[in-house]
mmCIF file of C-alpha atoms in Angstrom:
data_model
loop_
_atom_site.group_PDB
_atom_site.id
_atom_site.type_symbol
_atom_site.label_atom_id
_atom_site.label_comp_id
_atom_site.label_asym_id
_atom_site.label_seq_id
_atom_site.Cartn_x
_atom_site.Cartn_y
_atom_site.Cartn_z
ATOM 1 C CA MET A 77 -57.858 -26.749 2.448
ATOM 2 C CA LYS A 78 -54.691 -26.682 4.555
ATOM 3 C CA LYS A 79 -53.772 -23.360 2.954
ATOM 4 C CA VAL A 80 -57.110 -21.880 4.022
ATOM 5 C CA TYR A 81 -56.603 -23.023 7.621
ATOM 6 C CA PHE A 82 -53.051 -21.757 7.624
ATOM 7 C CA THR A 83 -54.163 -18.388 6.229
ATOM 8 C CA LEU A 84 -56.931 -18.115 8.826
ATOM 9 C CA PHE A 85 -54.501 -19.069 11.590
ATOM 10 C CA MET A 86 -51.988 -16.438 10.432
ATOM 11 C CA LEU A 87 -54.711 -13.781 10.226
ATOM 12 C CA PHE A 88 -55.907 -14.635 13.749
ATOM 13 C CA ALA A 89 -52.346 -14.586 15.079
ATOM 14 C CA PHE A 90 -51.701 -11.207 13.442
ATOM 15 C CA LEU A 91 -54.882 -9.714 14.925
ATOM 16 C CA PHE A 92 -54.050 -11.125 18.365
ATOM 17 C CA ILE A 93 -50.534 -9.665 18.227
ATOM 18 C CA GLN A 94 -51.900 -6.286 17.131
ATOM 19 C CA LYS A 95 -54.343 -6.270 20.064
ATOM 20 C CA ALA A 96 -51.594 -7.294 22.509
ATOM 21 C CA ASP A 97 -49.369 -4.463 21.242
ATOM 22 C CA ALA A 98 -52.192 -1.940 21.680
ATOM 23 C CA GLN A 99 -52.644 -3.212 25.226
ATOM 24 C CA LEU A 100 -48.914 -2.723 25.871
ATOM 25 C CA GLU A 101 -49.014 0.921 24.778
ATOM 26 C CA ARG A 102 -52.075 1.499 26.956
ATOM 27 C CA TYR A 103 -50.210 0.199 30.018
ATOM 28 C CA GLN A 104 -47.087 2.170 29.143
ATOM 29 C CA SER A 105 -49.171 5.309 28.765
ATOM 30 C CA THR A 106 -50.767 4.757 32.167
ATOM 31 C CA PHE A 107 -47.353 4.338 33.790
ATOM 32 C CA ILE A 108 -46.031 7.474 32.097
ATOM 33 C CA TYR A 109 -48.957 9.534 33.372
ATOM 34 C CA ASN A 110 -48.460 8.100 36.869
ATOM 35 C CA PHE A 111 -44.790 9.093 36.741
ATOM 36 C CA THR A 112 -45.874 12.719 36.179
ATOM 37 C CA ARG A 113 -47.352 12.647 39.690
ATOM 38 C CA LEU A 114 -44.333 10.946 41.286
ATOM 39 C CA VAL A 115 -41.502 13.076 39.900
ATOM 40 C CA GLN A 116 -40.880 16.783 40.435
ATOM 41 C CA TRP A 117 -39.201 18.896 37.765
ATOM 42 C CA PRO A 118 -37.202 22.022 38.610
ATOM 43 C CA ASN A 119 -38.750 25.329 37.570
ATOM 44 C CA LEU A 120 -41.975 23.693 36.389
ATOM 45 C CA GLN A 121 -43.839 26.736 37.721
ATOM 46 C CA ASN A 122 -42.184 28.797 34.949
ATOM 47 C CA GLU A 123 -43.441 26.526 32.158
ATOM 48 C CA LEU A 124 -46.665 27.069 30.206
ATOM 49 C CA VAL A 125 -47.105 23.416 29.218
ATOM 50 C CA PHE A 126 -45.759 20.049 30.280
ATOM 51 C CA LYS A 127 -44.269 18.229 27.277
ATOM 52 C CA ILE A 128 -44.089 14.486 26.792
ATOM 53 C CA GLY A 129 -41.939 13.623 23.803
ATOM 54 C CA VAL A 130 -41.825 10.351 21.911
ATOM 55 C CA LEU A 131 -38.676 9.679 19.937
ATOM 56 C CA GLY A 132 -39.754 8.578 16.465
ATOM 57 C CA HIS A 133 -42.870 9.256 14.468
ATOM 58 C CA ASN A 134 -45.943 7.040 14.079
ATOM 59 C CA HIS A 135 -45.342 5.030 17.248
ATOM 60 C CA PRO A 136 -48.658 3.702 18.650
ATOM 61 C CA ILE A 137 -47.985 5.146 22.108
ATOM 62 C CA ILE A 138 -48.397 8.648 20.678
ATOM 63 C CA SER A 139 -52.113 8.123 20.087
ATOM 64 C CA GLU A 140 -52.491 6.469 23.518
ATOM 65 C CA LEU A 141 -50.868 9.460 25.211
ATOM 66 C CA GLN A 142 -52.858 11.956 23.141
ATOM 67 C CA ALA A 143 -56.129 10.246 24.012
ATOM 68 C CA SER A 144 -55.666 11.149 27.674
ATOM 69 C CA ALA A 145 -53.646 14.361 27.505
ATOM 70 C CA SER A 146 -56.631 16.723 27.372
ATOM 71 C CA GLU A 147 -58.057 15.206 30.569
ATOM 72 C CA ARG A 148 -54.842 15.562 32.563
ATOM 73 C CA ASN A 149 -52.400 18.186 33.737
ATOM 74 C CA VAL A 150 -49.098 18.328 35.574
ATOM 75 C CA GLY A 151 -48.818 20.980 38.241
ATOM 76 C CA GLY A 152 -51.788 22.757 36.695
ATOM 77 C CA ARG A 153 -50.147 22.854 33.259
ATOM 78 C CA PRO A 154 -51.741 21.249 30.209
ATOM 79 C CA ILE A 155 -49.911 18.311 28.664
ATOM 80 C CA GLU A 156 -48.599 18.425 25.116
ATOM 81 C CA ILE A 157 -47.543 15.238 23.302
ATOM 82 C CA VAL A 158 -44.837 15.711 20.669
ATOM 83 C CA ALA A 159 -43.202 13.283 18.242
ATOM 84 C CA LEU A 160 -39.480 13.971 18.004
ATOM 85 C CA SER A 161 -36.825 12.964 15.504
ATOM 86 C CA ALA A 162 -33.073 12.609 15.920
ATOM 87 C CA ASN A 163 -32.583 16.198 14.712
ATOM 88 C CA ASP A 164 -34.958 17.724 17.276
ATOM 89 C CA ASP A 165 -33.936 19.149 20.633
ATOM 90 C CA LEU A 166 -34.607 16.215 22.953
ATOM 91 C CA THR A 167 -34.191 18.473 25.978
ATOM 92 C CA SER A 168 -37.305 20.443 24.990
ATOM 93 C CA CYS A 169 -39.575 18.007 26.841
ATOM 94 C CA HIS A 170 -40.026 16.954 30.445
ATOM 95 C CA ILE A 171 -40.493 13.258 29.672
ATOM 96 C CA LEU A 172 -38.891 11.520 26.709
ATOM 97 C CA PHE A 173 -40.212 8.070 25.783
ATOM 98 C CA VAL A 174 -37.737 6.099 23.671
ATOM 99 C CA PRO A 175 -39.037 2.984 21.864
ATOM 100 C CA ASN A 176 -36.621 0.106 21.324
ATOM 101 C CA ASN A 177 -36.111 0.956 17.657
ATOM 102 C CA GLN A 178 -34.816 4.433 18.655
ATOM 103 C CA LEU A 179 -32.228 3.417 21.272
ATOM 104 C CA SER A 180 -29.329 4.162 18.923
ATOM 105 C CA VAL A 181 -30.589 7.753 18.556
ATOM 106 C CA LEU A 182 -30.772 8.022 22.343
ATOM 107 C CA ARG A 183 -27.183 6.806 22.685
ATOM 108 C CA ARG A 184 -25.963 9.425 20.189
ATOM 109 C CA SER A 185 -27.884 12.165 22.048
ATOM 110 C CA ALA A 186 -26.929 11.069 25.565
ATOM 111 C CA SER A 187 -24.443 13.880 26.202
ATOM 112 C CA ALA A 188 -27.082 16.541 25.491
ATOM 113 C CA LEU A 189 -29.482 14.900 27.946
ATOM 114 C CA ASN A 190 -26.969 14.373 30.784
ATOM 115 C CA ASN A 191 -27.542 17.651 32.618
ATOM 116 C CA SER A 192 -31.093 18.301 31.477
ATOM 117 C CA PRO A 193 -34.124 17.692 33.689
ATOM 118 C CA VAL A 194 -35.636 15.168 31.280
ATOM 119 C CA LEU A 195 -37.088 11.903 32.551
ATOM 120 C CA VAL A 196 -35.955 9.402 29.896
ATOM 121 C CA ILE A 197 -38.190 6.330 29.721
ATOM 122 C CA THR A 198 -37.246 3.291 27.652
ATOM 123 C CA GLU A 199 -38.908 -0.058 26.996
ATOM 124 C CA SER A 200 -35.926 -2.361 26.730
ATOM 125 C CA HIS A 201 -36.726 -6.017 27.352
ATOM 126 C CA GLY A 202 -33.173 -6.850 28.305
ATOM 127 C CA ARG A 203 -30.727 -4.738 30.220
ATOM 128 C CA MET A 204 -31.683 -1.197 31.187
ATOM 129 C CA PRO A 205 -30.047 1.293 28.794
ATOM 130 C CA ALA A 206 -27.442 3.461 30.546
ATOM 131 C CA GLU A 207 -29.132 6.627 29.250
ATOM 132 C CA ALA A 208 -32.528 5.739 30.738
ATOM 133 C CA SER A 209 -34.039 7.113 33.926
ATOM 134 C CA ILE A 210 -36.784 4.501 33.892
ATOM 135 C CA ASN A 211 -37.073 1.307 31.894
ATOM 136 C CA LEU A 212 -40.572 -0.163 31.442
ATOM 137 C CA TYR A 213 -40.893 -3.854 30.604
ATOM 138 C CA VAL A 214 -43.225 -6.816 30.966
ATOM 139 C CA GLU A 215 -42.391 -9.485 33.530
ATOM 140 C CA ASN A 216 -44.725 -12.398 34.250
ATOM 141 C CA GLU A 217 -47.492 -10.657 32.287
ATOM 142 C CA ARG A 218 -47.196 -7.497 34.418
ATOM 143 C CA MET A 219 -45.790 -4.091 33.556
ATOM 144 C CA VAL A 220 -42.864 -3.264 35.859
ATOM 145 C CA TYR A 221 -40.025 -0.759 35.791
ATOM 146 C CA GLN A 222 -36.390 -0.328 36.663
ATOM 147 C CA LEU A 223 -35.202 2.993 38.019
ATOM 148 C CA ASP A 224 -31.809 4.680 37.814
ATOM 149 C CA GLU A 225 -32.250 6.638 41.019
ATOM 150 C CA GLU A 226 -28.797 8.230 41.031
ATOM 151 C CA GLY A 227 -28.914 9.188 37.345
ATOM 152 C CA THR A 228 -32.364 10.688 37.724
ATOM 153 C CA ARG A 229 -31.277 12.792 40.683
ATOM 154 C CA SER A 230 -28.221 13.976 38.735
ATOM 155 C CA ARG A 231 -30.697 15.451 36.241
ATOM 156 C CA ASN A 232 -32.179 17.514 39.102
ATOM 157 C CA LEU A 233 -35.385 15.506 39.206
ATOM 158 C CA THR A 234 -36.891 14.785 42.608
ATOM 159 C CA LEU A 235 -38.361 11.318 43.074
ATOM 160 C CA SER A 236 -41.146 10.434 45.468
ATOM 161 C CA ARG A 237 -40.564 7.532 47.826
ATOM 162 C CA GLN A 238 -43.431 5.708 46.116
ATOM 163 C CA ILE A 239 -41.689 5.547 42.736
ATOM 164 C CA VAL A 240 -38.477 4.377 44.389
ATOM 165 C CA ASN A 241 -40.186 1.721 46.517
ATOM 166 C CA PHE A 242 -42.000 0.055 43.605
ATOM 167 C CA ALA A 243 -39.030 -0.087 41.229
ATOM 168 C CA ARG A 244 -37.373 -3.429 40.461
#
């Protein structure tokens, strides 16, 4: 009987964790879409679409971002969500979301991103990665973010006062 209770407990815990993770991606997606309104990219008027890239395939945030992409635009441009691998051109997107399990790929690609107008968003729970423009994390059950203001400006991105004021 103890095995049955243990199995049920483990199943419940697994389902709860899965739901909590889905909630996390939903919040991250909302923040990413809000950042599109608070950051200005150079020469966006010359672009046909606004690209949000996710480093790595099959990450749950991809479906969260895709669910809302058709309802939104950035500067009148439709939003395209793309899954990228280490071999892809990471500078081909306006926003690059880097999950924790892809930070090593980001570090290897950092030199290519240095002078590109790409807003790099990470989700590191510890220290903010040096390559990141914005680091999203959960603190006291709330989604918050750190901002590398100087690094973001060096990529020729213009930040609104609102995004700067609410950063940790």
